[in-house]
Amino acid sequence: MLSSYTNLKEIVFGDKRVHMGMTRFASFLLFTLLLSFSSAAITPTSPLSIGQTLISANGVYELGFFSPNNTKELYVGIWLKGTSPQIVVWVANREKAVRDSTANLTISSSGNLLLLDGKHGVVWSIGETFTSNGSRVELLDTGNLIVVDKVSGRTLWESFDHLSDTLLHSSSLMYNLVTGEKRVLTSWKSYTDPSPGDFVSLITPQVPSQGFIMRGSTPYYRTGPWAKTRFTGVPLMDESYTSPFSLHQDVNGSGFYTYFERNNKPSCFVLTAEGSMKMFAHNGTHWVISYEDPPSICNIYGVCGPFGVCIMSVPSECKCFNGFVPKSIEEWKRGNWSSGCVRRTELHCQGNSTGKDVNVFHPVASIKPPDFYELGSSVNPEECSQSCLHNCSCVAFAYIQGIGCLLWNQDLLDAVQFSAGGELLSIRLARSELDGNKRKKTIVASTVSLTLFVILGFAAFILWRCRVKHKEHIAKDVWRNDLKQQDVPGLDFFEMNTILSATDNFSITNKLGQGGFGSVYKGKLEDGKEIAVKRLSSSSGQGKEEFMNELVLISKLQHINLVRILGCCIEGEEKLLIYEFMLNKSLDTFIFDSRKKHEIDWSKRFDIIQGIARGLLYLHRDSRLRVIHRDLKVSNILLDEKMNPKISDFGLARMYQGTQYQDNTHRVVGTLGYMSPEYAWTGMFSEKSDIYSFGVLLLEIISGEKISRFSSGEDGKTLLAYAWESWSENGGIDLLDQDVADSCRPVEVGRCVQIGLLCVQHQPNDRPNTLELLSLLTTTSDLPSPKQPTFVMHTRDEESPLRDLISINEITQSVILGR
Ligand SMILES: *[C@@H]1O[C@H](CO)[C@@H](O)[C@H](O)[C@H]1NC(C)=O
Ligand SMILES: *[C@@H]1O[C@H](CO)[C@@H](O)[C@H](O)[C@H]1NC(C)=O
Ligand SMILES: *[C@@H]1O[C@H](CO)[C@@H](O)[C@H](O)[C@H]1NC(C)=O
Ligand SMILES: *[C@@H]1O[C@H](CO)[C@@H](O)[C@H](O)[C@H]1NC(C)=O
C-alpha cells in the first residue's frame, strides 16, 4: 500500500509518469465534423450561432456549441482551444439541450445573455442583470465567461460563480452562511450527458472545513479536515505535499476553496459522473489524468459504522477500534458493518477530578480523522489531552499539525486507517480495558493446574471445531449481504428461484454459448424482460469478499459500447451474473455466417469497429478501474437491436485474478489467435495486449474470416500473413470480404487494414495506444507504416497440437494455459 501511494505521487508530480487519459471523447468527434469559425463578439445583432465559437484574447479557451453524444442535442460550453480530446469545463444549458439549427447565444438589449431556440424560445439565461447601459460578453484566458456593464465595466455575471463539474485555475468552491450562497461542483449525469448528475462536491462551514462529495443528500465521501495546505484524510497530501489548493475561512462565516495551477500548464479538477475526483493536466498535446482516487470501499462515507475503522488494505475491511466490539456480532460476521461498534467496558466518568483515574487514552496511528470534530483552544498536545480528559463528553482527541487540537464529543464516524500518512487519534477508554489483559494473564498462570489445562485444551478444540463449521455455514451468505450493504444503484439481487424459472432450469435449449468463464443462458423474467445469465464456473482464484468488491466496481462501468450488468445471484456455490439480453447475439453469428454476413455491409462494419474502439477506450482509460479485457474476440462483441456493438465479458478476467494491477499473472486467460505474443508466452498483459486482440478482431471483421480457421495458399498462410501480403501489394482492399465488396469504400478499408496491422505488431511499443487507435479510426490523419507481423504461426507446421485445440474448443471457448 505504501508503494502504491508512492506511485501515485510519482504520477502527480513526476511528469514522466503521467497516464494518458481522456473524457467526453464524443464531443471531440463532433468538433471534427463541424466546420467552426470564430466570432469576434456576441452582440444583439450578431449572436453566436451553431458552428461559431468565441475565443479568449490569447486563444486559450473557446466557447461554442457542442454535442457530447454525437446526437442532435446541443449544449453551449467552454473548452481549451485547439486540443484533442476535448474536456468541456463549463456548460451553460446543462438542464436543457437545444436541437434547433437556428439556436444561438445572444445578448438582449437589457444586457441579459440568452440562449435561444426557435421552438422553445429562451432555453437558458443568466437572469436579470439590472443594467440600462447594455452589456458585453467576454471569454477570459482563465476560462471564465463574464458579462460586464458596457459603461461602468462592472462584472454583472461570471461563469466561475456558476460552476459545472470542473474547477479551473483560480476558480473556487465556496459557502457563505450570511447570504446562504454556495458554490459547488455538480457531476454530469454520465460522461455523455451534462445534465446535473447524482454527485455534488462542496466544502463545509465546519472549522476547519472539509471537502465532501454528496450523493443526493447523503454524504458519499469525505476528505477529512483541512490543515493549512492539505486535507488530513487524503494520504497523498502528506506534510511534503505542495498543494495546488488553498482554503480560507473567515470569521464572518464564509469560506473559499481555490484551485491554482502549479506550472502554468492548463489543468483542471473534475467531479466525475461516478462520484470521484480526477485531476487532468494538459501536456501540450493531450489531456492526461494526473490524479485520481484509488478505488476502495473505505472511501464510502461511514462504511464501518460508529467506532468502526476501515482498514485501507487489499481487500479493505472494517475493524472495531481497540476496546470496542461489534454491536451486532452476527451482522458484523456477515459483512454488514453499518451498525458499527460499542464499548466493551462502559466508561465511568463524572466531573473534572475522576476522569484521570478511571479513564485512559489509547492512541491509534495513521487515521483519517473521524467526522463531527470540534476545534479546541489548546495549544499543545498535552493540553489537548487534558482538555479532553476533563470533559466527560469528550471521546477522543487529536493534535494535528496545521490545525491544533481537535475534540470529538460524539460517536466516531468514518474513520479510516491508512498504511502510511494519516493522523494520531487518541480514544478514551476505561482504564480496566488496558489493564485488564495483564491481570487476567497472571490469574490464569498462577491457578491453572495441569488437569484444568487439559480440560481447557479439549474444550478449546471442540469450540474451534464448532466455529470452523459455523464459519463455513455463514460464509455462503456473506456475499449477498455485503453487496446489499453497499447499496449499489442499478445492481439487482435475484433469487435463485427467479433465475431457475427464467432459464427453465438452465435448459440446454436456452443455452446461448460457452465462454472461458462459464456458460451463458437466455432467460425471460416474469415481467417478460429478456436477460442473459452467465453461470460462472466455480474456479474463481480469489476470496469472496474480493470478488464482490470487484463485482460492485464493475457494475459501475457503464458505456454505450459495453454490455450492462443488471444484477447477480449468489447462492451457495452458484455465482450468476445477469446481463441485458442482446437481440442480435454476437458478431460472429453475422460475419462468419454465409447468409447473415450480407446484412452487415462495409459501413456497418466500420461503425462496429469504431464502437468497439470506443468501448475499449472507456475500459482502458476513462473508467476508474482501468480494465484490461484480456479476451477480446468476435464472439465477445454483442450486437443490440440497432446493431450497436457492445463488449461483453469485460472485468471477468479481473474478477478472477483479484484486484492486483500487476502485469504478471499466474494464469493466462484468453483465446488462441487473439493473444499477443508477450501475453501468450510470458503472461505479461497490458493495454497493448488488448490492442493486439483488437487488431486481430479488426482483420476478421474486414475479411469475414476466422483467424483460427484461415489458411491460404500452399504454405497455409495465416490471416495475419495474408493481410500483410495484401496490404503491401495493393493496399489491403482485396482483404475485404467479397460478399460485401459492393459497399466498399476503398480508402476506409485500406486504412482499417493498415490500422489492424499496426495493432498486431510484435513489439507492444510499436502498437498504438487506445487513444491513438480511436483517433486513427475516426480521422484521416497520416498513418505510420506497420512492421511485418512476426507472430504468424504456420498452421501447417504446427498443425497437430494447436489445430486440434482450436477446432475442439470452437471459437467461443477460451483457452486457459497454465504457466
Ligand atoms: C437566433 O435564434 C432565434 C430563435 O431560434 C431566431 O429566431 C433568430 O433568427 C436567430 N438569429 C440568428 C442571427 O440566427
Ligand atoms: C445520450 O445517448 C443515450 C443513448 O443513446 C441517451 O440515453 C441519452 O439520453 C443521451 N444523452 C443526451 C444528453 O442526449
Ligand atoms: C464538554 O464539551 C462539550 C462539547 O464541547 C461542552 O458543550 C461542555 O460544556 C463541556 N463541558 C465542560 C464541563 O466543560
Ligand atoms: C445490517 O444491519 C442493520 C442493523 O443491524 C440492519 O438494520 C440491516 O437490515 C442489515 N442489512 C443487511 C443487508 O442485512
mmCIF file of C-alpha atoms in Angstrom, residues 12-13 60-61 79-80 89 140-144 160 166-172 241-246 257-269 279-283 287 290:
data_model
loop_
_atom_site.group_PDB
_atom_site.id
_atom_site.type_symbol
_atom_site.label_atom_id
_atom_site.label_comp_id
_atom_site.label_asym_id
_atom_site.label_seq_id
_atom_site.Cartn_x
_atom_site.Cartn_y
_atom_site.Cartn_z
ATOM 1 C CA VAL A 12 1.095 13.523 -9.825
ATOM 2 C CA PHE A 13 4.445 15.112 -9.559
ATOM 3 C CA VAL A 60 -6.558 29.782 -24.643
ATOM 4 C CA TYR A 61 -10.227 28.924 -24.211
ATOM 5 C CA TRP A 79 -13.183 24.097 -23.607
ATOM 6 C CA LEU A 80 -9.462 24.533 -24.038
ATOM 7 C CA VAL A 89 -15.023 22.621 -18.498
ATOM 8 C CA LEU A 140 -11.196 35.365 -20.391
ATOM 9 C CA ASP A 141 -7.999 33.384 -20.843
ATOM 10 C CA THR A 142 -8.699 31.736 -17.488
ATOM 11 C CA GLY A 143 -11.790 30.056 -18.946
ATOM 12 C CA ASN A 144 -14.114 32.443 -17.123
ATOM 13 C CA PHE A 160 -16.910 30.997 -12.231
ATOM 14 C CA THR A 166 -14.872 21.414 -13.087
ATOM 15 C CA LEU A 167 -12.572 23.645 -11.073
ATOM 16 C CA LEU A 168 -10.165 25.675 -13.186
ATOM 17 C CA HIS A 169 -7.186 27.767 -12.209
ATOM 18 C CA SER A 170 -8.332 30.408 -9.688
ATOM 19 C CA SER A 171 -11.949 29.252 -9.556
ATOM 20 C CA SER A 172 -13.292 28.211 -6.185
ATOM 21 C CA TYR A 241 2.828 17.958 -0.341
ATOM 22 C CA THR A 242 2.876 21.192 -2.306
ATOM 23 C CA SER A 243 -0.776 21.918 -2.573
ATOM 24 C CA PRO A 244 -2.403 23.434 -5.640
ATOM 25 C CA PHE A 245 -5.298 24.343 -3.350
ATOM 26 C CA SER A 246 -5.915 26.966 -0.745
ATOM 27 C CA TYR A 257 -11.512 26.647 -1.564
ATOM 28 C CA THR A 258 -9.480 27.719 -4.555
ATOM 29 C CA TYR A 259 -7.520 25.761 -7.095
ATOM 30 C CA PHE A 260 -4.285 27.083 -8.587
ATOM 31 C CA GLU A 261 -2.384 25.643 -11.485
ATOM 32 C CA ARG A 262 1.078 24.753 -10.424
ATOM 33 C CA ASN A 263 3.158 25.343 -13.514
ATOM 34 C CA ASN A 264 1.088 27.393 -15.933
ATOM 35 C CA LYS A 265 0.115 24.279 -17.799
ATOM 36 C CA PRO A 266 -3.643 24.191 -18.171
ATOM 37 C CA SER A 267 -5.159 21.741 -15.755
ATOM 38 C CA CYS A 268 -8.490 21.124 -14.164
ATOM 39 C CA PHE A 269 -10.127 19.238 -11.362
ATOM 40 C CA MET A 279 -7.279 15.920 -11.950
ATOM 41 C CA PHE A 280 -6.307 16.491 -15.560
ATOM 42 C CA ALA A 281 -3.221 18.258 -16.819
ATOM 43 C CA HIS A 282 -2.550 19.327 -20.368
ATOM 44 C CA ASN A 283 0.859 18.283 -21.588
ATOM 45 C CA TRP A 287 -5.133 15.961 -21.526
ATOM 46 C CA SER A 290 -2.600 13.477 -13.176
#
